[in-house]
Tab-separated table of C-alpha atoms in Angstrom:
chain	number	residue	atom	x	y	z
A	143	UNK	CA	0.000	0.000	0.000
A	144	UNK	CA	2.840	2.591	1.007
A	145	UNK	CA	5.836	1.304	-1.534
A	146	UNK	CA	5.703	2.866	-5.176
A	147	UNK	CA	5.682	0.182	-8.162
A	148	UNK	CA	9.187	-0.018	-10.113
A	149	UNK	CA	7.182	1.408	-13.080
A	150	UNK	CA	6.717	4.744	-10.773
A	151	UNK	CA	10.468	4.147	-9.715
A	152	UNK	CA	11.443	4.700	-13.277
A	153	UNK	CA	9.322	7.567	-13.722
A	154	UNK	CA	10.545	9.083	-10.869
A	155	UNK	CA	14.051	8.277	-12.317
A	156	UNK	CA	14.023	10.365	-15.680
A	157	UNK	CA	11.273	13.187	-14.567
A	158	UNK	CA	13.538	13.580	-11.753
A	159	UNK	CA	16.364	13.967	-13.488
A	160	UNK	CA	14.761	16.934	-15.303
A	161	UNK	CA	13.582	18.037	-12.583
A	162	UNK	CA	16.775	18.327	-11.004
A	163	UNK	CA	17.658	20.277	-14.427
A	164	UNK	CA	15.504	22.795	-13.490
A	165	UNK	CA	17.156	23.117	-9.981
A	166	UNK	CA	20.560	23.297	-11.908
A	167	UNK	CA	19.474	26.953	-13.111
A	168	UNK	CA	17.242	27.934	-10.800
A	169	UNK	CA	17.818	26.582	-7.599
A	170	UNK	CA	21.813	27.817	-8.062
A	171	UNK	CA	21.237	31.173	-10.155
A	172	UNK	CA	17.943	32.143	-8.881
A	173	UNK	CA	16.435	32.515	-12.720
A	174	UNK	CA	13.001	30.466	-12.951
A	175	UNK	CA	12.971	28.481	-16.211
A	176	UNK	CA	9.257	28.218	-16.819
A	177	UNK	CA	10.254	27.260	-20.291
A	178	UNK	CA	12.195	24.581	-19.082
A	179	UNK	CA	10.214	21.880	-20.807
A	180	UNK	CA	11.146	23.137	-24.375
A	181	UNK	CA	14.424	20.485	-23.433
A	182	UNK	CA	12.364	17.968	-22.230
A	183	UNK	CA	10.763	17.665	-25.052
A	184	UNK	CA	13.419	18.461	-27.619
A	185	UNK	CA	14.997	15.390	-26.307
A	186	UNK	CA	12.136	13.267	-26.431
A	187	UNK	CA	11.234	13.974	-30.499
A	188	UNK	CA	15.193	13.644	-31.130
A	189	UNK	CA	15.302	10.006	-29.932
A	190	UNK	CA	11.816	9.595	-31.341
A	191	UNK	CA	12.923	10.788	-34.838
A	192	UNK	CA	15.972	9.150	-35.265
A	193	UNK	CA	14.526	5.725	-34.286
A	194	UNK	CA	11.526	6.558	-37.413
A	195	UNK	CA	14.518	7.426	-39.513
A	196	UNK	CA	13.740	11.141	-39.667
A	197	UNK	CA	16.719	12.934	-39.020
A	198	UNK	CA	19.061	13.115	-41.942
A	199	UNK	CA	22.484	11.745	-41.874
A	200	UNK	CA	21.427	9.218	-38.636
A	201	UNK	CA	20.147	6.575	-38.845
A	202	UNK	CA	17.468	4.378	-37.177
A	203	UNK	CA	20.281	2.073	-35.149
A	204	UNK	CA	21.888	4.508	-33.736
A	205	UNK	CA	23.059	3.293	-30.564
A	206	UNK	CA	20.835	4.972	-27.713
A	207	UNK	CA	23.427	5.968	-25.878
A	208	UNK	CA	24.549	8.408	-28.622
A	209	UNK	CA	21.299	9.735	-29.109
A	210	UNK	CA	21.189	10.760	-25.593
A	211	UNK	CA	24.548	13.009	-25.996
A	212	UNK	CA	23.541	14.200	-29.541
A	213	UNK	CA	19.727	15.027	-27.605
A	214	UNK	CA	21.847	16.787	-25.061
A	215	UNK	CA	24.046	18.814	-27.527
A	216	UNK	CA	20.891	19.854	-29.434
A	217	UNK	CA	19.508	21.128	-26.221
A	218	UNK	CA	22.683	23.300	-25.622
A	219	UNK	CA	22.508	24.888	-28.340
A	220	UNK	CA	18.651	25.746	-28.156
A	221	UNK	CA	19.489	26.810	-24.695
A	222	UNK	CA	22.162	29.242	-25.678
A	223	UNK	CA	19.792	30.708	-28.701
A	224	UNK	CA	17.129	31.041	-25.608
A	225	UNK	CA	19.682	32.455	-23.336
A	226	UNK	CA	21.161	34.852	-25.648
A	227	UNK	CA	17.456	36.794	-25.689
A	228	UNK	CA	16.149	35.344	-22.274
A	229	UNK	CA	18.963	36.798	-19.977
A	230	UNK	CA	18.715	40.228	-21.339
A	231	UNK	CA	15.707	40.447	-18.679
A	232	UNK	CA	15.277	39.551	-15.032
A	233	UNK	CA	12.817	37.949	-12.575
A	234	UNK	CA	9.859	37.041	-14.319
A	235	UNK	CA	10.369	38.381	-17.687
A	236	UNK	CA	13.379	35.852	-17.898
A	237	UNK	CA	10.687	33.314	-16.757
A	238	UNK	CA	7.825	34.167	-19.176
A	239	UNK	CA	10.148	34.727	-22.383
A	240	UNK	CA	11.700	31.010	-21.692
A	241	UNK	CA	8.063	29.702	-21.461
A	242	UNK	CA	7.146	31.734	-24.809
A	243	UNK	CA	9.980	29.821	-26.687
A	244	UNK	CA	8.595	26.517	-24.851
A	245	UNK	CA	5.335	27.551	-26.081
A	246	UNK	CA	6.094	28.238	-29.125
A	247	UNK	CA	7.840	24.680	-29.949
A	248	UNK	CA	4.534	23.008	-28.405
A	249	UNK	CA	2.381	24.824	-31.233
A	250	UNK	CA	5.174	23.680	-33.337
A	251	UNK	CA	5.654	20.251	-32.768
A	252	UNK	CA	1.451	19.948	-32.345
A	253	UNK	CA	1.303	21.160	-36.257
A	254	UNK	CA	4.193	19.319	-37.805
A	255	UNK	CA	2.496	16.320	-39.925
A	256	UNK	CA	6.882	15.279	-40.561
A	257	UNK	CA	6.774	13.971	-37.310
A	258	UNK	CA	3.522	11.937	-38.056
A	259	UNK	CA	0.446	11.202	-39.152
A	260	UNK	CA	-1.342	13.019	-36.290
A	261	UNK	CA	1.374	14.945	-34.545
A	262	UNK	CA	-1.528	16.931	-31.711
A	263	UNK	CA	-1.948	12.908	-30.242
A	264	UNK	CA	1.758	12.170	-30.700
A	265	UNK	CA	3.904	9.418	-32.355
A	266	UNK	CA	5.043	6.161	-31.789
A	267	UNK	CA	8.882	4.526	-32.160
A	268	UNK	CA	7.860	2.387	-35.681
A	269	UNK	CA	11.187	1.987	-37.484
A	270	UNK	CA	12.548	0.244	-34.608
A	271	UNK	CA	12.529	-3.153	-33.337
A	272	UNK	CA	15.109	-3.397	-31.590
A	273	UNK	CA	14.151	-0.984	-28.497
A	274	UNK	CA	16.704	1.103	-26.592
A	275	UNK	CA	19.856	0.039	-25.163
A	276	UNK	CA	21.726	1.248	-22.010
A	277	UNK	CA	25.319	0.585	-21.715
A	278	UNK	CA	28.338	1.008	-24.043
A	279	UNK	CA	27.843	1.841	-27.722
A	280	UNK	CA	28.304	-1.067	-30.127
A	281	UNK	CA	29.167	-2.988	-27.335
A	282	UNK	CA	26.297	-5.813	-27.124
A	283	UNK	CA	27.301	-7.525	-24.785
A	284	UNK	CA	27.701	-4.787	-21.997
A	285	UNK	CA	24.025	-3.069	-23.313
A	286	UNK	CA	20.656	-3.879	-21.733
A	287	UNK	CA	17.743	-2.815	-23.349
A	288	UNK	CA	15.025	-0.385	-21.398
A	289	UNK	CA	10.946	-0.737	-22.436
A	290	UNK	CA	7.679	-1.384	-20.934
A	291	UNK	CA	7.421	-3.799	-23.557
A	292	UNK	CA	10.840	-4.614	-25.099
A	293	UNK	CA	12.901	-4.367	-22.056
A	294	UNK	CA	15.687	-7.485	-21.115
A	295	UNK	CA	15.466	-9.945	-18.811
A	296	UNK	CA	18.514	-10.769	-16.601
A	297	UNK	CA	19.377	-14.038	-14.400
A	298	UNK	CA	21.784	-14.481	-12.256
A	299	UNK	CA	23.215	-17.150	-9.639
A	300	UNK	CA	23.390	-20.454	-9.873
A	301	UNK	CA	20.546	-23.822	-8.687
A	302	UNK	CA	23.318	-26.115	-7.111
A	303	UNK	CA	20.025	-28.210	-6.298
A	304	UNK	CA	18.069	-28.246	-9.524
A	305	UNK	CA	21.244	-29.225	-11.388
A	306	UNK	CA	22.893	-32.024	-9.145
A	307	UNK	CA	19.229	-32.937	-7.507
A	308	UNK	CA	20.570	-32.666	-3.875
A	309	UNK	CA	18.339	-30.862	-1.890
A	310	UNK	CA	21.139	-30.298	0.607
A	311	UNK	CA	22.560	-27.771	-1.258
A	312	UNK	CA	19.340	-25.620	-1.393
A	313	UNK	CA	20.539	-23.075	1.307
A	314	UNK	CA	23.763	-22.048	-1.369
A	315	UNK	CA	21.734	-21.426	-4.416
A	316	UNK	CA	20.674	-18.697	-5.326
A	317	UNK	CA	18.978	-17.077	-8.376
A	318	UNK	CA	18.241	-13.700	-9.299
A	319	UNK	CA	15.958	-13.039	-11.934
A	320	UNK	CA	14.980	-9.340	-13.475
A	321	UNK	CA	12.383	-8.778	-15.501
A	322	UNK	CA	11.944	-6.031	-18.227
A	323	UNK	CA	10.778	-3.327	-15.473
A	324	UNK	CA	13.466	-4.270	-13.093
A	325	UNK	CA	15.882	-4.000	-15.638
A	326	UNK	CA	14.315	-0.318	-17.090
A	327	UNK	CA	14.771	0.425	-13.188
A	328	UNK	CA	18.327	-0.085	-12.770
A	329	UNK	CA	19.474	0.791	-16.056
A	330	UNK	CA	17.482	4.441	-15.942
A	331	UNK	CA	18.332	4.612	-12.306
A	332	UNK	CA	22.521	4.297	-13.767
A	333	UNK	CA	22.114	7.009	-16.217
A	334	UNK	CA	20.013	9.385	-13.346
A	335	UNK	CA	23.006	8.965	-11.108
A	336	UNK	CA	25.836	9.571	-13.443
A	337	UNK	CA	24.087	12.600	-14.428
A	338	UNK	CA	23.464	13.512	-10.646
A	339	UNK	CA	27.082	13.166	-10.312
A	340	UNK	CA	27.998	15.330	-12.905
A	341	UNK	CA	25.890	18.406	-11.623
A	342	UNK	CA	27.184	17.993	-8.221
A	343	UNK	CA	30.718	18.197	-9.701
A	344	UNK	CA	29.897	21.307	-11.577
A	345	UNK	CA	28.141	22.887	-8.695
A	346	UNK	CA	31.019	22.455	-6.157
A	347	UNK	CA	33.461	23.426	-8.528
A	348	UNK	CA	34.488	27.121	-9.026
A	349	UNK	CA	32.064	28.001	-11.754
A	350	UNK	CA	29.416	26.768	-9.068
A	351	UNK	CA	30.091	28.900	-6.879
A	352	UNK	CA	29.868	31.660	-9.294
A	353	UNK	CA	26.338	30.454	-9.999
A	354	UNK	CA	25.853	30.731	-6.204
A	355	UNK	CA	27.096	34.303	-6.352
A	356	UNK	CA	24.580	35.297	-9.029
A	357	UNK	CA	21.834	33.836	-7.152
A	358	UNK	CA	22.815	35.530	-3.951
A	359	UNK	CA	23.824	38.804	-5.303
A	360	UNK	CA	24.485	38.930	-9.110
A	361	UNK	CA	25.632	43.244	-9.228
A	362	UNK	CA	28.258	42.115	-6.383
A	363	UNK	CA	29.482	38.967	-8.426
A	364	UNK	CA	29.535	41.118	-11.064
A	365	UNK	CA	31.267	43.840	-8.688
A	366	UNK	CA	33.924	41.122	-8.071
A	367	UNK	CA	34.845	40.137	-11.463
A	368	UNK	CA	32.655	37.770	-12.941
A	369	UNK	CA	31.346	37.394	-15.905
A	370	UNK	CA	27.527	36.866	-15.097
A	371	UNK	CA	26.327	36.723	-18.776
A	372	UNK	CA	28.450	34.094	-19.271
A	373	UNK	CA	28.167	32.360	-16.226
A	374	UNK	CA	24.460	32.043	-17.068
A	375	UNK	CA	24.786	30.926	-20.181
A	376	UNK	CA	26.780	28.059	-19.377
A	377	UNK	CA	24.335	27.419	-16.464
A	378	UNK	CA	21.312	27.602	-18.920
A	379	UNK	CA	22.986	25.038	-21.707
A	380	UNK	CA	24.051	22.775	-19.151
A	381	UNK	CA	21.225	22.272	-17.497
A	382	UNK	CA	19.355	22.456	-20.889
A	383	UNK	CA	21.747	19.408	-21.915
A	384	UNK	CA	20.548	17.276	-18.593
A	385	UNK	CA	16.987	17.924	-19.284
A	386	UNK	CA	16.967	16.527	-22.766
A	387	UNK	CA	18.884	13.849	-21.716
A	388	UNK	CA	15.626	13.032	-19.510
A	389	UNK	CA	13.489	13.630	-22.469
A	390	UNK	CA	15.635	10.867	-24.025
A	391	UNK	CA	15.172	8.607	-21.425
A	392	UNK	CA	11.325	9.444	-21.158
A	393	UNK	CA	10.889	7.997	-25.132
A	394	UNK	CA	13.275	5.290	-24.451
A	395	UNK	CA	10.959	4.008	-21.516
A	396	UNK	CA	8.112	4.813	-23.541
A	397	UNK	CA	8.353	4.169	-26.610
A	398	UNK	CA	5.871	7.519	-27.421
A	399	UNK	CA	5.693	10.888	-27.328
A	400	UNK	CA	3.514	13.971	-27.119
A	401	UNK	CA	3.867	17.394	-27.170
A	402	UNK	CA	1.377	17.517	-24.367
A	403	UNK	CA	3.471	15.472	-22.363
A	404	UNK	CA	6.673	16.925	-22.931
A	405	UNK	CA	6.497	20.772	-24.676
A	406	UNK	CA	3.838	21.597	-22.492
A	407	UNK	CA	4.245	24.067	-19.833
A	408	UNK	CA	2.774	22.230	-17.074
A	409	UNK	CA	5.810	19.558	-17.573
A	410	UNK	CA	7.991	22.628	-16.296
A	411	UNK	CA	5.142	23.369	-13.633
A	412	UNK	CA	5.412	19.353	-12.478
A	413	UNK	CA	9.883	20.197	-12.234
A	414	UNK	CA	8.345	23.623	-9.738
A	415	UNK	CA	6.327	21.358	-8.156
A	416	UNK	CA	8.836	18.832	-7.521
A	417	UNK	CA	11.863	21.278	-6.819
A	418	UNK	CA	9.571	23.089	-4.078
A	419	UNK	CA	8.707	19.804	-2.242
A	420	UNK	CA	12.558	18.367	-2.163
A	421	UNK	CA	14.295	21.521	-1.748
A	422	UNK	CA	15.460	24.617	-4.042
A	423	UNK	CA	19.425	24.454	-4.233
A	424	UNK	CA	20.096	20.932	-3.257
A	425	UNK	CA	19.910	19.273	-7.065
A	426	UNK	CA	19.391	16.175	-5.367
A	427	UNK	CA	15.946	17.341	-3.638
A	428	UNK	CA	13.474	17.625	-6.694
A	429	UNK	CA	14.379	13.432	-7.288
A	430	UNK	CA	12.522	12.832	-3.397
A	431	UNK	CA	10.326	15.914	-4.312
A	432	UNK	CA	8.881	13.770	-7.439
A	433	UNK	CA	9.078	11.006	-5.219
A	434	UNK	CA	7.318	12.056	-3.026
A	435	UNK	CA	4.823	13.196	-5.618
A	436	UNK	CA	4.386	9.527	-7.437
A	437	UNK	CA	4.135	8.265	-4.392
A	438	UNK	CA	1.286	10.236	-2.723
A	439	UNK	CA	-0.292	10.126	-6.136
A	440	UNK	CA	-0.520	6.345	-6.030
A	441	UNK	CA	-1.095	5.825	-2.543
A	442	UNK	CA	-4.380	7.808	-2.984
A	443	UNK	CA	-4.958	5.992	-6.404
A	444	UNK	CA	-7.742	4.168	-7.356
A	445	UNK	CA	-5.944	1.440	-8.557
A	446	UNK	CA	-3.083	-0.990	-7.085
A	447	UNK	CA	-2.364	-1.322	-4.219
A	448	UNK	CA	-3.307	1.805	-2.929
A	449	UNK	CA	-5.354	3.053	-0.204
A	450	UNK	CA	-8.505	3.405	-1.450
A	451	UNK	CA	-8.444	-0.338	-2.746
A	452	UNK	CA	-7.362	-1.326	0.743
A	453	UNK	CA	-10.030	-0.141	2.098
A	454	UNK	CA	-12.339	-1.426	0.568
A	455	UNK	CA	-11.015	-4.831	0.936
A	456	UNK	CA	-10.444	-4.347	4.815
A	457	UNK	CA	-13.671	-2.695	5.522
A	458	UNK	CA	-16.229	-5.281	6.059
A	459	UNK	CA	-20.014	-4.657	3.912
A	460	UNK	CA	-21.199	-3.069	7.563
A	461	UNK	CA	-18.626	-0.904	7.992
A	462	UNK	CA	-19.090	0.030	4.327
A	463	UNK	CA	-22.758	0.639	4.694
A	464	UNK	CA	-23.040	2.645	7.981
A	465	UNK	CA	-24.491	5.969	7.451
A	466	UNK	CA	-22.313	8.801	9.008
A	467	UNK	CA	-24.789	11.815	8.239
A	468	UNK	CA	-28.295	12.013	6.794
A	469	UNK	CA	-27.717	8.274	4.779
A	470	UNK	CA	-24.398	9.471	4.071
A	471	UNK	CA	-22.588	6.314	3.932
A	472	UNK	CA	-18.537	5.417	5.581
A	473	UNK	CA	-18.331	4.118	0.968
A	474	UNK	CA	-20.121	6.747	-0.137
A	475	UNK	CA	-17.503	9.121	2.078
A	476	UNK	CA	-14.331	7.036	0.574
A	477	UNK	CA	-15.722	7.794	-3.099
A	478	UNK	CA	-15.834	11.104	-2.534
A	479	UNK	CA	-13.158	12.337	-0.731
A	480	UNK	CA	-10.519	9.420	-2.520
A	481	UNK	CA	-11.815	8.342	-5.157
A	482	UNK	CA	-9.667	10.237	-8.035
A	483	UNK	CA	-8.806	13.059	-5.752
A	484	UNK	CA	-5.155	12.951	-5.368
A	485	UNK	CA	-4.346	16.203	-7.082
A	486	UNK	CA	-6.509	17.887	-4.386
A	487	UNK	CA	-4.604	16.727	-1.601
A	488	UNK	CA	-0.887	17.321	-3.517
A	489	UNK	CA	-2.143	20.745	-4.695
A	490	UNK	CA	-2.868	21.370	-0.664
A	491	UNK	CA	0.256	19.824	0.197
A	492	UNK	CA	2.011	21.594	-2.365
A	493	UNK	CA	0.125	25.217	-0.735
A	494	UNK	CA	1.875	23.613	3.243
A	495	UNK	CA	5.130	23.083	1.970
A	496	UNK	CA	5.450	26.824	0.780
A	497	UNK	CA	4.097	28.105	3.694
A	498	UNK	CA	5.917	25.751	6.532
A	499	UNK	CA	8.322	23.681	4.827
A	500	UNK	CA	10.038	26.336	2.187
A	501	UNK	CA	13.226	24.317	2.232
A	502	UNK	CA	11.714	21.780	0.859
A	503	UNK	CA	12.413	18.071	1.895
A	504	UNK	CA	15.851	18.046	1.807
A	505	UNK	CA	16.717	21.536	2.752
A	506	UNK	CA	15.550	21.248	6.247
A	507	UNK	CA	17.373	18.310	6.584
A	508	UNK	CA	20.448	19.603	5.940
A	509	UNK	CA	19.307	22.916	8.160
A	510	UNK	CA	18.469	20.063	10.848
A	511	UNK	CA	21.704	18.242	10.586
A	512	UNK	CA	23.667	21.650	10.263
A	513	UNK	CA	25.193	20.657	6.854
A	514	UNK	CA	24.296	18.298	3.712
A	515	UNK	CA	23.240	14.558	4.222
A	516	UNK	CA	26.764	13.624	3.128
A	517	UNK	CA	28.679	15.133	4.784
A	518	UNK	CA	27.298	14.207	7.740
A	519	UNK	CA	27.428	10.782	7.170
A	520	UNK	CA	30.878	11.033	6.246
A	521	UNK	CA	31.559	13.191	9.735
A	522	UNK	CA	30.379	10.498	11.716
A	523	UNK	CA	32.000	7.582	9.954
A	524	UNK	CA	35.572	9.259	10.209
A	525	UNK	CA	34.606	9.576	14.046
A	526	UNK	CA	33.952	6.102	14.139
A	527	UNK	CA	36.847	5.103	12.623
A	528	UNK	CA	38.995	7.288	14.714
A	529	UNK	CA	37.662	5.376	17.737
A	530	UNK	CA	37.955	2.142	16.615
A	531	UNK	CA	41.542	3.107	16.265
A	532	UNK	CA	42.316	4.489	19.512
């Protein structure tokens, strides 16, 4: 009832990771990229139309892996085109001139018959069979292929007792076996942490703390001798490369793509959302913040193993049927107040955190701990080891 599916995992995986795109520029620069999703989905038709054999000069096996860094590079330099115009402005004008360029590749994408026969409903990988692969380019044997449908399977261990027929060797055998959505899970989850890496390595490194500065006080880091312009530029294509490289992952998982679910500006909205709940300026927040998200959402689901099926399986028929107020009935009460009413309760959640909880998830942990998660950890294993050693 409480534990998300490994199909949410996943989804949590690659929106995640754009969400935690959309931290990269504004959690650390303090510029709101409402436009954000114009990456998203940038990198979603890119993998989408190479695999249909669309894009010139590529061709429909391209190894997935490369489409992902060619997504990425696209999204840089759509980023730095957006940028050049976007950062001429401030505070919300930034924000509302990156969601007209977002906007105006949703109207774009909606219209173009190229990318198929009904582009407003979206289009489906046809040209290949093969599904995506995770791993090392042209490499088959160290590449596992992602897909609701198409995904690997992968066993591992060995049945000393099935193969010898000794039963007395039943407590050393062991077998693992992955199926197709286990496999998706770890091999989305390896990209999503790579990536993770990578913007942690930026963010502690000198040109991330002149992101900080901007945030904090951009005319002083300016004062001091940075180059701001610049500085945000680079912020805005990196984090514009990340995001399509979730996009990527998104059709890869998938299979499909629309522009409603990946132009649209509500995808950016869901990466706010997200960013809000985990914690602004902690890249790694808006990954528990959608987490948190999925997992409310299918707790209160209808379907699963939710709570509303729970209850209706634990409740007995009396229970069910007692009237509460004027032959209001305890089912009649669970219909309407669960029954396909989880965005109430995460829009009012999402209305508590900003008022009480404006760190976010993650941020007031670290305020609670008195420094990040990490190195706390790592604080109180070198004490340990210290005193093991004395």
């Amino acid at each position: 009832m409480f534990l998300p599916r490994v199909q949410t995992m996943i989804t949590v995986f690659y929106f995640g990771l754009f969400a935690m795109s959309f931290d990269f520029i504004s959690g650390y620069t303090g510029y709101l990229s409402f436009g954000h999703s114009a990456f998203y989905g940038l990198g979603a038709y890119f993998v989408i139309l190479v695999a249909n054999g669309k894009v010139p000069l590529l061709g429909n096996g391209t190894p997935f892996m490369v489409l992902l860094l060619l997504a990425g590079l696209l999204a840089v330099v759509m980023a730095l085109l957006m940028g050049a115009v976007a950062f001429r402005l401030t505070g919300v004008y930034f924000a509302m001139i990156t969601l007209g360029f977002a906007q105006i590749l949703y109207v774009f994408f909606s219209n173009w018959d190229y990318v198929g026969a009904n582009p407003r409903d979206g289009i489906a990988v046809l040209g290949r069979q093969d599904g995506f692969a995770i791993g090392v380019p042209y490499v088959d044997s160290l590449n596992m292929t992602i897909g609701q449908l198409q995904g690997d399977t992968f066993t591992w261990g060995m049945d000393f007792a099935a193969m010898t027929g000794i039963g007395a060797l039943s407590p050393i055998s062991h077998t693992i076996a992955l199926g197709p959505g286990e496999v998706s899970y770890y091999m989305v989850g390896l990209v999503v942490l790579v990536c993770y890496f990578a913007m942690q390595r930026i963010i502690h490194s000198p040109f991330g703390r002149a992101m900080i500065a901007i945030r904090e006080n951009e005319e002083r880091a300016r004062a001091v001798g940075y180059d701001t312009f610049r500085v945000k530029m680079g912020a805005f294509a990196i984090s514009g490369f990340f995001g399509a490289v979730a996009g990527g992952l998104f059709t890869g998982y998938r299979t499909s793509v629309a522009p409603e679910n990946s132009f649209y500006f509500l995808t950016a909205g869901d990466a706010l959302l997200a960013s809000i709940i985990g914690g602004f300026g902690t890249v790694a927040g808006p990954l528990f913040g959608r987490l948190f998200h999925e997992g409310l959402h299918e707790f209160l689901t209808k379907e699963g193993g939710g709570l509303l099926p729970y209850l209706r399986s634990q409740l007995g028929e009396g229970t069910l049927n007692t009237v509460i107020i004027d032959g209001f009935t305890v089912a009649e009460a669970i219909e309407v107040f669960l029954n396909g009413r989880a965005g109430l309760y995460i829009g009012l959640l999402f209305v508590l955190f900003v008022l009480y909880v404006p760190n976010g998830l993650l941020g007031t942990l670290r305020a609670y701990l008195g420094g990040t998660v990490a190195g706390q950890v790592a604080q109180a294993v070198k004490g340990r080891v210290r005193g093991w050693k004395l």
